[in-house]
N, CA, C and O atoms as a Maestro MAE file, in Angstrom:
{
 s_m_m2io_version
 :::
 2.0.0
}

f_m_ct {
 s_m_title
 :::
 protein
 m_atom[332] {
  # First column is atom index #
  i_m_mmod_type
  r_m_x_coord
  r_m_y_coord
  r_m_z_coord
  i_m_residue_number
  s_m_chain_name
  s_m_pdb_residue_name
  s_m_pdb_atom_name
  i_m_atomic_number
  :::
  1 25 81.015 113.549 128.895 1 A "ILE " " N  " 7
  2 3 82.279 113.906 129.520 1 A "ILE " " CA " 6
  3 2 82.035 115.171 130.334 1 A "ILE " " C  " 6
  4 15 81.558 116.178 129.811 1 A "ILE " " O  " 8
  5 25 82.365 115.105 131.601 2 A "THR " " N  " 7
  6 3 82.191 116.277 132.462 2 A "THR " " CA " 6
  7 2 83.358 117.238 132.264 2 A "THR " " C  " 6
  8 15 84.399 116.862 131.727 2 A "THR " " O  " 8
  9 25 83.173 118.497 132.708 3 A "SER " " N  " 7
  10 3 84.262 119.478 132.562 3 A "SER " " CA " 6
  11 2 85.476 119.069 133.387 3 A "SER " " C  " 6
  12 15 86.611 119.318 132.980 3 A "SER " " O  " 8
  13 25 85.249 118.444 134.543 4 A "LYS " " N  " 7
  14 3 86.367 117.992 135.369 4 A "LYS " " CA " 6
  15 2 87.152 116.868 134.675 4 A "LYS " " C  " 6
  16 15 88.383 116.880 134.665 4 A "LYS " " O  " 8
  17 25 86.431 115.899 134.095 5 A "SER " " N  " 7
  18 3 87.130 114.813 133.411 5 A "SER " " CA " 6
  19 2 87.788 115.318 132.132 5 A "SER " " C  " 6
  20 15 88.837 114.806 131.739 5 A "SER " " O  " 8
  21 25 87.193 116.312 131.475 6 A "ARG " " N  " 7
  22 3 87.794 116.879 130.272 6 A "ARG " " CA " 6
  23 2 89.136 117.531 130.597 6 A "ARG " " C  " 6
  24 15 90.074 117.437 129.806 6 A "ARG " " O  " 8
  25 25 89.238 118.185 131.745 7 A "GLN " " N  " 7
  26 3 90.500 118.805 132.156 7 A "GLN " " CA " 6
  27 2 91.596 117.753 132.315 7 A "GLN " " C  " 6
  28 15 92.758 118.025 132.015 7 A "GLN " " O  " 8
  29 25 91.242 116.572 132.777 8 A "SER " " N  " 7
  30 3 92.242 115.517 132.959 8 A "SER " " CA " 6
  31 2 92.733 114.960 131.618 8 A "SER " " C  " 6
  32 15 93.746 114.263 131.572 8 A "SER " " O  " 8
  33 25 92.025 115.262 130.539 9 A "LEU " " N  " 7
  34 3 92.411 114.787 129.218 9 A "LEU " " CA " 6
  35 2 93.213 115.821 128.429 9 A "LEU " " C  " 6
  36 15 93.511 115.604 127.255 9 A "LEU " " O  " 8
  37 25 93.562 116.927 129.053 10 A "GLU " " N  " 7
  38 3 94.236 118.011 128.350 10 A "GLU " " CA " 6
  39 2 95.753 117.868 128.310 10 A "GLU " " C  " 6
  40 15 96.431 118.770 127.818 10 A "GLU " " O  " 8
  41 25 96.300 116.782 128.804 11 A "GLY " " N  " 7
  42 3 97.743 116.566 128.802 11 A "GLY " " CA " 6
  43 2 98.261 116.148 127.451 11 A "GLY " " C  " 6
  44 15 97.570 116.309 126.446 11 A "GLY " " O  " 8
  45 25 99.482 115.607 127.406 12 A "PRO " " N  " 7
  46 3 100.059 115.136 126.144 12 A "PRO " " CA " 6
  47 2 99.195 114.042 125.520 12 A "PRO " " C  " 6
  48 15 98.577 113.243 126.223 12 A "PRO " " O  " 8
  49 25 99.166 114.025 124.201 13 A "LEU " " N  " 7
  50 3 98.335 113.050 123.488 13 A "LEU " " CA " 6
  51 2 99.118 111.777 123.189 13 A "LEU " " C  " 6
  52 15 100.308 111.838 122.880 13 A "LEU " " O  " 8
  53 25 98.458 110.624 123.280 14 A "PRO " " N  " 7
  54 3 99.120 109.351 122.933 14 A "PRO " " CA " 6
  55 2 99.144 109.165 121.419 14 A "PRO " " C  " 6
  56 15 98.519 109.933 120.687 14 A "PRO " " O  " 8
  57 25 99.852 108.164 120.956 15 A "ASN " " N  " 7
  58 3 99.871 107.821 119.528 15 A "ASN " " CA " 6
  59 2 98.758 106.844 119.176 15 A "ASN " " C  " 6
  60 15 98.242 106.848 118.059 15 A "ASN " " O  " 8
  61 25 98.391 105.997 120.154 16 A "ILE " " N  " 7
  62 3 97.380 104.957 119.941 16 A "ILE " " CA " 6
  63 2 96.438 104.950 121.134 16 A "ILE " " C  " 6
  64 15 96.865 105.111 122.277 16 A "ILE " " O  " 8
  65 25 95.158 104.761 120.858 17 A "ILE " " N  " 7
  66 3 94.166 104.552 121.917 17 A "ILE " " CA " 6
  67 2 93.509 103.213 121.639 17 A "ILE " " C  " 6
  68 15 93.079 102.941 120.519 17 A "ILE " " O  " 8
  69 25 93.435 102.375 122.672 18 A "ILE " " N  " 7
  70 3 92.711 101.108 122.578 18 A "ILE " " CA " 6
  71 2 91.528 101.213 123.526 18 A "ILE " " C  " 6
  72 15 91.701 101.279 124.743 18 A "ILE " " O  " 8
  73 25 90.338 101.230 122.969 19 A "ALA " " N  " 7
  74 3 89.121 101.347 123.763 19 A "ALA " " CA " 6
  75 2 88.390 100.010 123.741 19 A "ALA " " C  " 6
  76 15 88.383 99.317 122.723 19 A "ALA " " O  " 8
  77 25 87.781 99.653 124.853 20 A "ALA " " N  " 7
  78 3 87.038 98.396 124.932 20 A "ALA " " CA " 6
  79 2 85.673 98.671 125.554 20 A "ALA " " C  " 6
  80 15 85.575 99.200 126.661 20 A "ALA " " O  " 8
  81 25 84.638 98.309 124.834 21 A "GLY " " N  " 7
  82 3 83.293 98.510 125.339 21 A "GLY " " CA " 6
  83 2 82.765 99.895 125.006 21 A "GLY " " C  " 6
  84 15 83.504 100.759 124.533 21 A "GLY " " O  " 8
  85 25 81.484 100.095 125.257 22 A "ARG " " N  " 7
  86 3 80.835 101.351 124.879 22 A "ARG " " CA " 6
  87 2 81.140 102.515 125.802 22 A "ARG " " C  " 6
  88 15 81.106 103.665 125.365 22 A "ARG " " O  " 8
  89 25 81.436 102.253 127.056 23 A "LYS " " N  " 7
  90 3 81.658 103.356 127.999 23 A "LYS " " CA " 6
  91 2 82.912 104.154 127.697 23 A "LYS " " C  " 6
  92 15 82.997 105.325 128.067 23 A "LYS " " O  " 8
  93 25 83.887 103.550 127.034 24 A "THR " " N  " 7
  94 3 85.138 104.248 126.736 24 A "THR " " CA " 6
  95 2 85.101 104.995 125.407 24 A "THR " " C  " 6
  96 15 85.981 105.813 125.140 24 A "THR " " O  " 8
  97 25 84.107 104.732 124.575 25 A "ILE " " N  " 7
  98 3 84.060 105.310 123.239 25 A "ILE " " CA " 6
  99 2 83.996 106.838 123.238 25 A "ILE " " C  " 6
  100 15 84.775 107.458 122.514 25 A "ILE " " O  " 8
  101 25 83.108 107.479 124.011 26 A "PRO " " N  " 7
  102 3 83.062 108.948 123.958 26 A "PRO " " CA " 6
  103 2 84.394 109.604 124.302 26 A "PRO " " C  " 6
  104 15 84.788 110.583 123.668 26 A "PRO " " O  " 8
  105 25 85.083 109.074 125.296 27 A "VAL " " N  " 7
  106 3 86.382 109.639 125.687 27 A "VAL " " CA " 6
  107 2 87.397 109.423 124.574 27 A "VAL " " C  " 6
  108 15 88.144 110.340 124.232 27 A "VAL " " O  " 8
  109 25 87.434 108.228 124.008 28 A "ALA " " N  " 7
  110 3 88.379 107.923 122.935 28 A "ALA " " CA " 6
  111 2 88.130 108.811 121.718 28 A "ALA " " C  " 6
  112 15 89.077 109.326 121.124 28 A "ALA " " O  " 8
  113 25 86.868 108.994 121.344 29 A "LEU " " N  " 7
  114 3 86.546 109.844 120.198 29 A "LEU " " CA " 6
  115 2 86.884 111.306 120.476 29 A "LEU " " C  " 6
  116 15 87.323 112.020 119.575 29 A "LEU " " O  " 8
  117 25 86.684 111.754 121.708 30 A "TYR " " N  " 7
  118 3 87.037 113.124 122.084 30 A "TYR " " CA " 6
  119 2 88.539 113.349 121.929 30 A "TYR " " C  " 6
  120 15 88.962 114.350 121.349 30 A "TYR " " O  " 8
  121 25 89.340 112.428 122.442 31 A "VAL " " N  " 7
  122 3 90.798 112.575 122.369 31 A "VAL " " CA " 6
  123 2 91.260 112.505 120.907 31 A "VAL " " C  " 6
  124 15 92.152 113.252 120.505 31 A "VAL " " O  " 8
  125 25 90.657 111.614 120.115 32 A "LYS " " N  " 7
  126 3 91.020 111.535 118.691 32 A "LYS " " CA " 6
  127 2 90.679 112.837 117.979 32 A "LYS " " C  " 6
  128 15 91.473 113.328 117.178 32 A "LYS " " O  " 8
  129 25 89.519 113.397 118.258 33 A "ALA " " N  " 7
  130 3 89.130 114.670 117.636 33 A "ALA " " CA " 6
  131 2 90.080 115.788 118.065 33 A "ALA " " C  " 6
  132 15 90.451 116.640 117.257 33 A "ALA " " O  " 8
  133 25 90.465 115.781 119.321 34 A "ARG " " N  " 7
  134 3 91.393 116.789 119.835 34 A "ARG " " CA " 6
  135 2 92.745 116.701 119.137 34 A "ARG " " C  " 6
  136 15 93.435 117.710 118.989 34 A "ARG " " O  " 8
  137 25 93.125 115.509 118.711 35 A "SER " " N  " 7
  138 3 94.411 115.310 118.041 35 A "SER " " CA " 6
  139 2 94.320 115.627 116.542 35 A "SER " " C  " 6
  140 15 95.311 115.526 115.819 35 A "SER " " O  " 8
  141 25 93.129 116.008 116.086 36 A "ARG " " N  " 7
  142 3 92.874 116.258 114.662 36 A "ARG " " CA " 6
  143 2 93.152 115.011 113.822 36 A "ARG " " C  " 6
  144 15 93.651 115.102 112.701 36 A "ARG " " O  " 8
  145 25 92.822 113.848 114.381 37 A "GLY " " N  " 7
  146 3 92.936 112.598 113.654 37 A "GLY " " CA " 6
  147 2 94.318 111.974 113.639 37 A "GLY " " C  " 6
  148 15 94.531 110.986 112.935 37 A "GLY " " O  " 8
  149 25 95.269 112.520 114.396 38 A "ARG " " N  " 7
  150 3 96.629 111.965 114.386 38 A "ARG " " CA " 6
  151 2 96.763 110.710 115.246 38 A "ARG " " C  " 6
  152 15 97.761 109.998 115.135 38 A "ARG " " O  " 8
  153 25 95.792 110.428 116.088 39 A "ILE " " N  " 7
  154 3 95.828 109.247 116.953 39 A "ILE " " CA " 6
  155 2 95.183 108.074 116.229 39 A "ILE " " C  " 6
  156 15 94.143 108.232 115.589 39 A "ILE " " O  " 8
  157 25 95.799 106.893 116.327 40 A "PHE " " N  " 7
  158 3 95.245 105.666 115.771 40 A "PHE " " CA " 6
  159 2 94.310 105.077 116.817 40 A "PHE " " C  " 6
  160 15 94.753 104.718 117.909 40 A "PHE " " O  " 8
  161 25 93.029 104.974 116.500 41 A "LEU " " N  " 7
  162 3 92.020 104.531 117.460 41 A "LEU " " CA " 6
  163 2 91.557 103.120 117.147 41 A "LEU " " C  " 6
  164 15 91.033 102.846 116.067 41 A "LEU " " O  " 8
  165 25 91.761 102.217 118.123 42 A "ILE " " N  " 7
  166 3 91.348 100.819 118.013 42 A "ILE " " CA " 6
  167 2 90.191 100.591 118.977 42 A "ILE " " C  " 6
  168 15 90.268 100.956 120.150 42 A "ILE " " O  " 8
  169 25 89.127 99.990 118.480 43 A "GLN " " N  " 7
  170 3 87.971 99.662 119.313 43 A "GLN " " CA " 6
  171 2 87.835 98.157 119.412 43 A "GLN " " C  " 6
  172 15 87.740 97.469 118.395 43 A "GLN " " O  " 8
  173 25 87.825 97.644 120.634 44 A "LEU " " N  " 7
  174 3 87.581 96.219 120.873 44 A "LEU " " CA " 6
  175 2 86.116 96.060 121.221 44 A "LEU " " C  " 6
  176 15 85.601 96.780 122.077 44 A "LEU " " O  " 8
  177 25 85.457 95.157 120.591 45 A "MET " " N  " 7
  178 3 84.033 94.885 120.757 45 A "MET " " CA " 6
  179 2 83.233 95.754 119.784 45 A "MET " " C  " 6
  180 15 83.750 96.727 119.234 45 A "MET " " O  " 8
  181 25 81.986 95.395 119.587 46 A "ASN " " N  " 7
  182 3 81.120 96.091 118.652 46 A "ASN " " CA " 6
  183 2 80.679 97.427 119.259 46 A "ASN " " C  " 6
  184 15 80.071 97.442 120.329 46 A "ASN " " O  " 8
  185 25 80.975 98.546 118.591 47 A "PRO " " N  " 7
  186 3 80.601 99.851 119.152 47 A "PRO " " CA " 6
  187 2 79.175 100.240 118.778 47 A "PRO " " C  " 6
  188 15 78.964 101.282 118.157 47 A "PRO " " O  " 8
  189 25 78.223 99.441 119.137 48 A "ARG " " N  " 7
  190 3 76.817 99.687 118.769 48 A "ARG " " CA " 6
  191 2 76.433 101.127 119.104 48 A "ARG " " C  " 6
  192 15 76.698 101.627 120.198 48 A "ARG " " O  " 8
  193 25 75.802 101.773 118.129 49 A "GLY " " N  " 7
  194 3 75.382 103.152 118.323 49 A "GLY " " CA " 6
  195 2 76.406 104.166 117.846 49 A "GLY " " C  " 6
  196 15 76.132 105.366 117.844 49 A "GLY " " O  " 8
  197 25 77.577 103.706 117.444 50 A "PHE " " N  " 7
  198 3 78.624 104.586 116.930 50 A "PHE " " CA " 6
  199 2 79.014 104.086 115.541 50 A "PHE " " C  " 6
  200 15 79.098 102.876 115.329 50 A "PHE " " O  " 8
  201 25 79.252 104.986 114.597 51 A "PRO " " N  " 7
  202 3 79.635 104.546 113.247 51 A "PRO " " CA " 6
  203 2 80.991 103.844 113.245 51 A "PRO " " C  " 6
  204 15 81.938 104.320 113.871 51 A "PRO " " O  " 8
  205 25 81.083 102.733 112.555 52 A "LEU " " N  " 7
  206 3 82.333 101.973 112.507 52 A "LEU " " CA " 6
  207 2 83.457 102.768 111.848 52 A "LEU " " C  " 6
  208 15 84.630 102.542 112.147 52 A "LEU " " O  " 8
  209 25 83.114 103.693 110.958 53 A "ASN " " N  " 7
  210 3 84.162 104.476 110.303 53 A "ASN " " CA " 6
  211 2 84.736 105.574 111.199 53 A "ASN " " C  " 6
  212 15 85.606 106.329 110.765 53 A "ASN " " O  " 8
  213 25 84.262 105.672 112.436 54 A "SER " " N  " 7
  214 3 84.840 106.606 113.413 54 A "SER " " CA " 6
  215 2 86.161 106.076 113.966 54 A "SER " " C  " 6
  216 15 86.919 106.816 114.592 54 A "SER " " O  " 8
  217 25 86.433 104.788 113.732 55 A "PHE " " N  " 7
  218 3 87.592 104.114 114.293 55 A "PHE " " CA " 6
  219 2 88.552 103.706 113.182 55 A "PHE " " C  " 6
  220 15 88.136 103.447 112.053 55 A "PHE " " O  " 8
  221 25 89.835 103.653 113.511 56 A "ASP " " N  " 7
  222 3 90.824 103.206 112.544 56 A "ASP " " CA " 6
  223 2 90.806 101.686 112.410 56 A "ASP " " C  " 6
  224 15 91.045 101.150 111.328 56 A "ASP " " O  " 8
  225 25 90.524 100.997 113.508 57 A "LEU " " N  " 7
  226 3 90.430 99.537 113.505 57 A "LEU " " CA " 6
  227 2 89.397 99.116 114.536 57 A "LEU " " C  " 6
  228 15 89.389 99.623 115.658 57 A "LEU " " O  " 8
  229 25 88.523 98.188 114.156 58 A "VAL " " N  " 7
  230 3 87.517 97.659 115.081 58 A "VAL " " CA " 6
  231 2 87.645 96.143 115.077 58 A "VAL " " C  " 6
  232 15 87.568 95.508 114.024 58 A "VAL " " O  " 8
  233 25 87.839 95.565 116.259 59 A "ALA " " N  " 7
  234 3 87.925 94.112 116.409 59 A "ALA " " CA " 6
  235 2 86.608 93.631 117.017 59 A "ALA " " C  " 6
  236 15 86.347 93.839 118.202 59 A "ALA " " O  " 8
  237 25 85.797 92.995 116.203 60 A "ILE " " N  " 7
  238 3 84.465 92.560 116.628 60 A "ILE " " CA " 6
  239 2 84.443 91.035 116.705 60 A "ILE " " C  " 6
  240 15 84.874 90.361 115.770 60 A "ILE " " O  " 8
  241 25 83.939 90.485 117.822 61 A "PRO " " N  " 7
  242 3 83.841 89.025 117.923 61 A "PRO " " CA " 6
  243 2 82.997 88.447 116.784 61 A "PRO " " C  " 6
  244 15 81.996 89.035 116.375 61 A "PRO " " O  " 8
  245 25 83.417 87.299 116.288 62 A "ALA " " N  " 7
  246 3 82.719 86.651 115.171 62 A "ALA " " CA " 6
  247 2 81.250 86.382 115.495 62 A "ALA " " C  " 6
  248 15 80.403 86.427 114.602 62 A "ALA " " O  " 8
  249 25 80.938 86.103 116.764 63 A "HIS " " N  " 7
  250 3 79.550 85.809 117.119 63 A "HIS " " CA " 6
  251 2 78.634 87.032 116.983 63 A "HIS " " C  " 6
  252 15 77.412 86.889 117.022 63 A "HIS " " O  " 8
  253 25 79.208 88.229 116.826 64 A "ASP " " N  " 7
  254 3 78.418 89.448 116.581 64 A "ASP " " CA " 6
  255 2 78.232 89.713 115.086 64 A "ASP " " C  " 6
  256 15 77.616 90.708 114.707 64 A "ASP " " O  " 8
  257 25 78.760 88.830 114.237 65 A "HIS " " N  " 7
  258 3 78.620 88.920 112.780 65 A "HIS " " CA " 6
  259 2 79.064 90.293 112.260 65 A "HIS " " C  " 6
  260 15 78.240 91.070 111.777 65 A "HIS " " O  " 8
  261 25 80.367 90.591 112.359 66 A "PRO " " N  " 7
  262 3 80.857 91.899 111.913 66 A "PRO " " CA " 6
  263 2 80.690 92.096 110.408 66 A "PRO " " C  " 6
  264 15 80.798 91.142 109.637 66 A "PRO " " O  " 8
  265 25 80.427 93.331 109.996 67 A "PRO " " N  " 7
  266 3 80.304 93.597 108.564 67 A "PRO " " CA " 6
  267 2 81.669 93.546 107.890 67 A "PRO " " C  " 6
  268 15 82.698 93.711 108.546 67 A "PRO " " O  " 8
  269 25 81.676 93.323 106.604 68 A "MET " " N  " 7
  270 3 82.925 93.310 105.847 68 A "MET " " CA " 6
  271 2 83.266 94.763 105.499 68 A "MET " " C  " 6
  272 15 82.655 95.366 104.616 68 A "MET " " O  " 8
  273 25 84.236 95.298 106.199 69 A "MET " " N  " 7
  274 3 84.719 96.664 105.966 69 A "MET " " CA " 6
  275 2 86.235 96.645 106.096 69 A "MET " " C  " 6
  276 15 86.792 95.763 106.749 69 A "MET " " O  " 8
  277 25 86.899 97.607 105.484 70 A "GLN " " N  " 7
  278 3 88.359 97.644 105.521 70 A "GLN " " CA " 6
  279 2 88.917 97.793 106.930 70 A "GLN " " C  " 6
  280 15 89.988 97.260 107.218 70 A "GLN " " O  " 8
  281 25 88.228 98.498 107.810 71 A "ASN " " N  " 7
  282 3 88.743 98.758 109.152 71 A "ASN " " CA " 6
  283 2 88.186 97.797 110.210 71 A "ASN " " C  " 6
  284 15 88.401 98.011 111.403 71 A "ASN " " O  " 8
  285 25 87.481 96.755 109.796 72 A "VAL " " N  " 7
  286 3 86.858 95.805 110.733 72 A "VAL " " CA " 6
  287 2 87.504 94.431 110.573 72 A "VAL " " C  " 6
  288 15 87.660 93.926 109.462 72 A "VAL " " O  " 8
  289 25 87.877 93.835 111.717 73 A "ILE " " N  " 7
  290 3 88.363 92.456 111.705 73 A "ILE " " CA " 6
  291 2 87.478 91.619 112.627 73 A "ILE " " C  " 6
  292 15 86.961 92.107 113.632 73 A "ILE " " O  " 8
  293 25 87.320 90.374 112.267 74 A "SER " " N  " 7
  294 3 86.552 89.423 113.067 74 A "SER " " CA " 6
  295 2 87.525 88.661 113.954 74 A "SER " " C  " 6
  296 15 88.542 88.158 113.474 74 A "SER " " O  " 8
  297 25 87.220 88.572 115.246 75 A "VAL " " N  " 7
  298 3 88.087 87.860 116.180 75 A "VAL " " CA " 6
  299 2 87.313 86.700 116.811 75 A "VAL " " C  " 6
  300 15 86.088 86.740 116.924 75 A "VAL " " O  " 8
  301 25 88.053 85.674 117.215 76 A "THR " " N  " 7
  302 3 87.420 84.481 117.776 76 A "THR " " CA " 6
  303 2 86.953 84.709 119.212 76 A "THR " " C  " 6
  304 15 85.853 84.292 119.577 76 A "THR " " O  " 8
  305 25 87.760 85.353 120.014 77 A "GLY " " N  " 7
  306 3 87.413 85.562 121.424 77 A "GLY " " CA " 6
  307 2 86.808 86.923 121.667 77 A "GLY " " C  " 6
  308 15 86.586 87.701 120.740 77 A "GLY " " O  " 8
  309 25 86.546 87.195 122.927 78 A "ALA " " N  " 7
  310 3 86.027 88.493 123.349 78 A "ALA " " CA " 6
  311 2 86.643 88.841 124.703 78 A "ALA " " C  " 6
  312 15 86.788 87.963 125.553 78 A "ALA " " O  " 8
  313 25 87.009 90.114 124.918 79 A "PRO " " N  " 7
  314 3 87.564 90.478 126.216 79 A "PRO " " CA " 6
  315 2 86.526 90.265 127.322 79 A "PRO " " C  " 6
  316 15 85.345 90.561 127.137 79 A "PRO " " O  " 8
  317 25 86.964 89.762 128.444 80 A "ASN " " N  " 7
  318 3 86.054 89.583 129.574 80 A "ASN " " CA " 6
  319 2 86.855 89.606 130.868 80 A "ASN " " C  " 6
  320 15 88.078 89.460 130.861 80 A "ASN " " O  " 8
  321 25 86.164 89.785 131.953 81 A "ARG " " N  " 7
  322 3 86.796 89.763 133.266 81 A "ARG " " CA " 6
  323 2 86.988 88.325 133.704 81 A "ARG " " C  " 6
  324 15 86.058 87.519 133.670 81 A "ARG " " O  " 8
  325 25 88.180 88.022 134.107 82 A "VAL " " N  " 7
  326 3 88.480 86.675 134.599 82 A "VAL " " CA " 6
  327 2 88.856 86.809 136.062 82 A "VAL " " C  " 6
  328 15 89.809 87.508 136.406 82 A "VAL " " O  " 8
  329 25 88.118 86.149 136.908 83 A "ASN " " N  " 7
  330 3 88.407 86.210 138.353 83 A "ASN " " CA " 6
  331 2 89.023 84.914 138.810 83 A "ASN " " C  " 6
  332 15 89.339 84.763 139.990 83 A "ASN " " O  " 8
  :::
 }
 m_bond[331] {
  # First column is bond index #
  i_m_from
  i_m_to
  i_m_order
  :::
  1 1 2 1
  2 2 3 1
  3 3 4 2
  4 3 5 1
  5 5 6 1
  6 6 7 1
  7 7 8 2
  8 7 9 1
  9 9 10 1
  10 10 11 1
  11 11 12 2
  12 11 13 1
  13 13 14 1
  14 14 15 1
  15 15 16 2
  16 15 17 1
  17 17 18 1
  18 18 19 1
  19 19 20 2
  20 19 21 1
  21 21 22 1
  22 22 23 1
  23 23 24 2
  24 23 25 1
  25 25 26 1
  26 26 27 1
  27 27 28 2
  28 27 29 1
  29 29 30 1
  30 30 31 1
  31 31 32 2
  32 31 33 1
  33 33 34 1
  34 34 35 1
  35 35 36 2
  36 35 37 1
  37 37 38 1
  38 38 39 1
  39 39 40 2
  40 39 41 1
  41 41 42 1
  42 42 43 1
  43 43 44 2
  44 43 45 1
  45 45 46 1
  46 46 47 1
  47 47 48 2
  48 47 49 1
  49 49 50 1
  50 50 51 1
  51 51 52 2
  52 51 53 1
  53 53 54 1
  54 54 55 1
  55 55 56 2
  56 55 57 1
  57 57 58 1
  58 58 59 1
  59 59 60 2
  60 59 61 1
  61 61 62 1
  62 62 63 1
  63 63 64 2
  64 63 65 1
  65 65 66 1
  66 66 67 1
  67 67 68 2
  68 67 69 1
  69 69 70 1
  70 70 71 1
  71 71 72 2
  72 71 73 1
  73 73 74 1
  74 74 75 1
  75 75 76 2
  76 75 77 1
  77 77 78 1
  78 78 79 1
  79 79 80 2
  80 79 81 1
  81 81 82 1
  82 82 83 1
  83 83 84 2
  84 83 85 1
  85 85 86 1
  86 86 87 1
  87 87 88 2
  88 87 89 1
  89 89 90 1
  90 90 91 1
  91 91 92 2
  92 91 93 1
  93 93 94 1
  94 94 95 1
  95 95 96 2
  96 95 97 1
  97 97 98 1
  98 98 99 1
  99 99 100 2
  100 99 101 1
  101 101 102 1
  102 102 103 1
  103 103 104 2
  104 103 105 1
  105 105 106 1
  106 106 107 1
  107 107 108 2
  108 107 109 1
  109 109 110 1
  110 110 111 1
  111 111 112 2
  112 111 113 1
  113 113 114 1
  114 114 115 1
  115 115 116 2
  116 115 117 1
  117 117 118 1
  118 118 119 1
  119 119 120 2
  120 119 121 1
  121 121 122 1
  122 122 123 1
  123 123 124 2
  124 123 125 1
  125 125 126 1
  126 126 127 1
  127 127 128 2
  128 127 129 1
  129 129 130 1
  130 130 131 1
  131 131 132 2
  132 131 133 1
  133 133 134 1
  134 134 135 1
  135 135 136 2
  136 135 137 1
  137 137 138 1
  138 138 139 1
  139 139 140 2
  140 139 141 1
  141 141 142 1
  142 142 143 1
  143 143 144 2
  144 143 145 1
  145 145 146 1
  146 146 147 1
  147 147 148 2
  148 147 149 1
  149 149 150 1
  150 150 151 1
  151 151 152 2
  152 151 153 1
  153 153 154 1
  154 154 155 1
  155 155 156 2
  156 155 157 1
  157 157 158 1
  158 158 159 1
  159 159 160 2
  160 159 161 1
  161 161 162 1
  162 162 163 1
  163 163 164 2
  164 163 165 1
  165 165 166 1
  166 166 167 1
  167 167 168 2
  168 167 169 1
  169 169 170 1
  170 170 171 1
  171 171 172 2
  172 171 173 1
  173 173 174 1
  174 174 175 1
  175 175 176 2
  176 175 177 1
  177 177 178 1
  178 178 179 1
  179 179 180 2
  180 179 181 1
  181 181 182 1
  182 182 183 1
  183 183 184 2
  184 183 185 1
  185 185 186 1
  186 186 187 1
  187 187 188 2
  188 187 189 1
  189 189 190 1
  190 190 191 1
  191 191 192 2
  192 191 193 1
  193 193 194 1
  194 194 195 1
  195 195 196 2
  196 195 197 1
  197 197 198 1
  198 198 199 1
  199 199 200 2
  200 199 201 1
  201 201 202 1
  202 202 203 1
  203 203 204 2
  204 203 205 1
  205 205 206 1
  206 206 207 1
  207 207 208 2
  208 207 209 1
  209 209 210 1
  210 210 211 1
  211 211 212 2
  212 211 213 1
  213 213 214 1
  214 214 215 1
  215 215 216 2
  216 215 217 1
  217 217 218 1
  218 218 219 1
  219 219 220 2
  220 219 221 1
  221 221 222 1
  222 222 223 1
  223 223 224 2
  224 223 225 1
  225 225 226 1
  226 226 227 1
  227 227 228 2
  228 227 229 1
  229 229 230 1
  230 230 231 1
  231 231 232 2
  232 231 233 1
  233 233 234 1
  234 234 235 1
  235 235 236 2
  236 235 237 1
  237 237 238 1
  238 238 239 1
  239 239 240 2
  240 239 241 1
  241 241 242 1
  242 242 243 1
  243 243 244 2
  244 243 245 1
  245 245 246 1
  246 246 247 1
  247 247 248 2
  248 247 249 1
  249 249 250 1
  250 250 251 1
  251 251 252 2
  252 251 253 1
  253 253 254 1
  254 254 255 1
  255 255 256 2
  256 255 257 1
  257 257 258 1
  258 258 259 1
  259 259 260 2
  260 259 261 1
  261 261 262 1
  262 262 263 1
  263 263 264 2
  264 263 265 1
  265 265 266 1
  266 266 267 1
  267 267 268 2
  268 267 269 1
  269 269 270 1
  270 270 271 1
  271 271 272 2
  272 271 273 1
  273 273 274 1
  274 274 275 1
  275 275 276 2
  276 275 277 1
  277 277 278 1
  278 278 279 1
  279 279 280 2
  280 279 281 1
  281 281 282 1
  282 282 283 1
  283 283 284 2
  284 283 285 1
  285 285 286 1
  286 286 287 1
  287 287 288 2
  288 287 289 1
  289 289 290 1
  290 290 291 1
  291 291 292 2
  292 291 293 1
  293 293 294 1
  294 294 295 1
  295 295 296 2
  296 295 297 1
  297 297 298 1
  298 298 299 1
  299 299 300 2
  300 299 301 1
  301 301 302 1
  302 302 303 1
  303 303 304 2
  304 303 305 1
  305 305 306 1
  306 306 307 1
  307 307 308 2
  308 307 309 1
  309 309 310 1
  310 310 311 1
  311 311 312 2
  312 311 313 1
  313 313 314 1
  314 314 315 1
  315 315 316 2
  316 315 317 1
  317 317 318 1
  318 318 319 1
  319 319 320 2
  320 319 321 1
  321 321 322 1
  322 322 323 1
  323 323 324 2
  324 323 325 1
  325 325 326 1
  326 326 327 1
  327 327 328 2
  328 327 329 1
  329 329 330 1
  330 330 331 1
  331 331 332 2
  :::
 }
}
């Protein structure tokens, strides 16, 4: 996160963050940390390289074989771009 982009995140905090894919994870985790954990963070897709317990809910496609954890759900589909 650059200092310029960090300044854009200094406004009012949301109640829920829905992040999809790995590129959004650092920003989502930064905002959650800034809220001292008051934000409910949902991650769509497998956040490879990030601990699953960093998120309040993780929706992982069944084809990625999600682990059995309280905050992890297995979903049939996966988000994708439809043109």
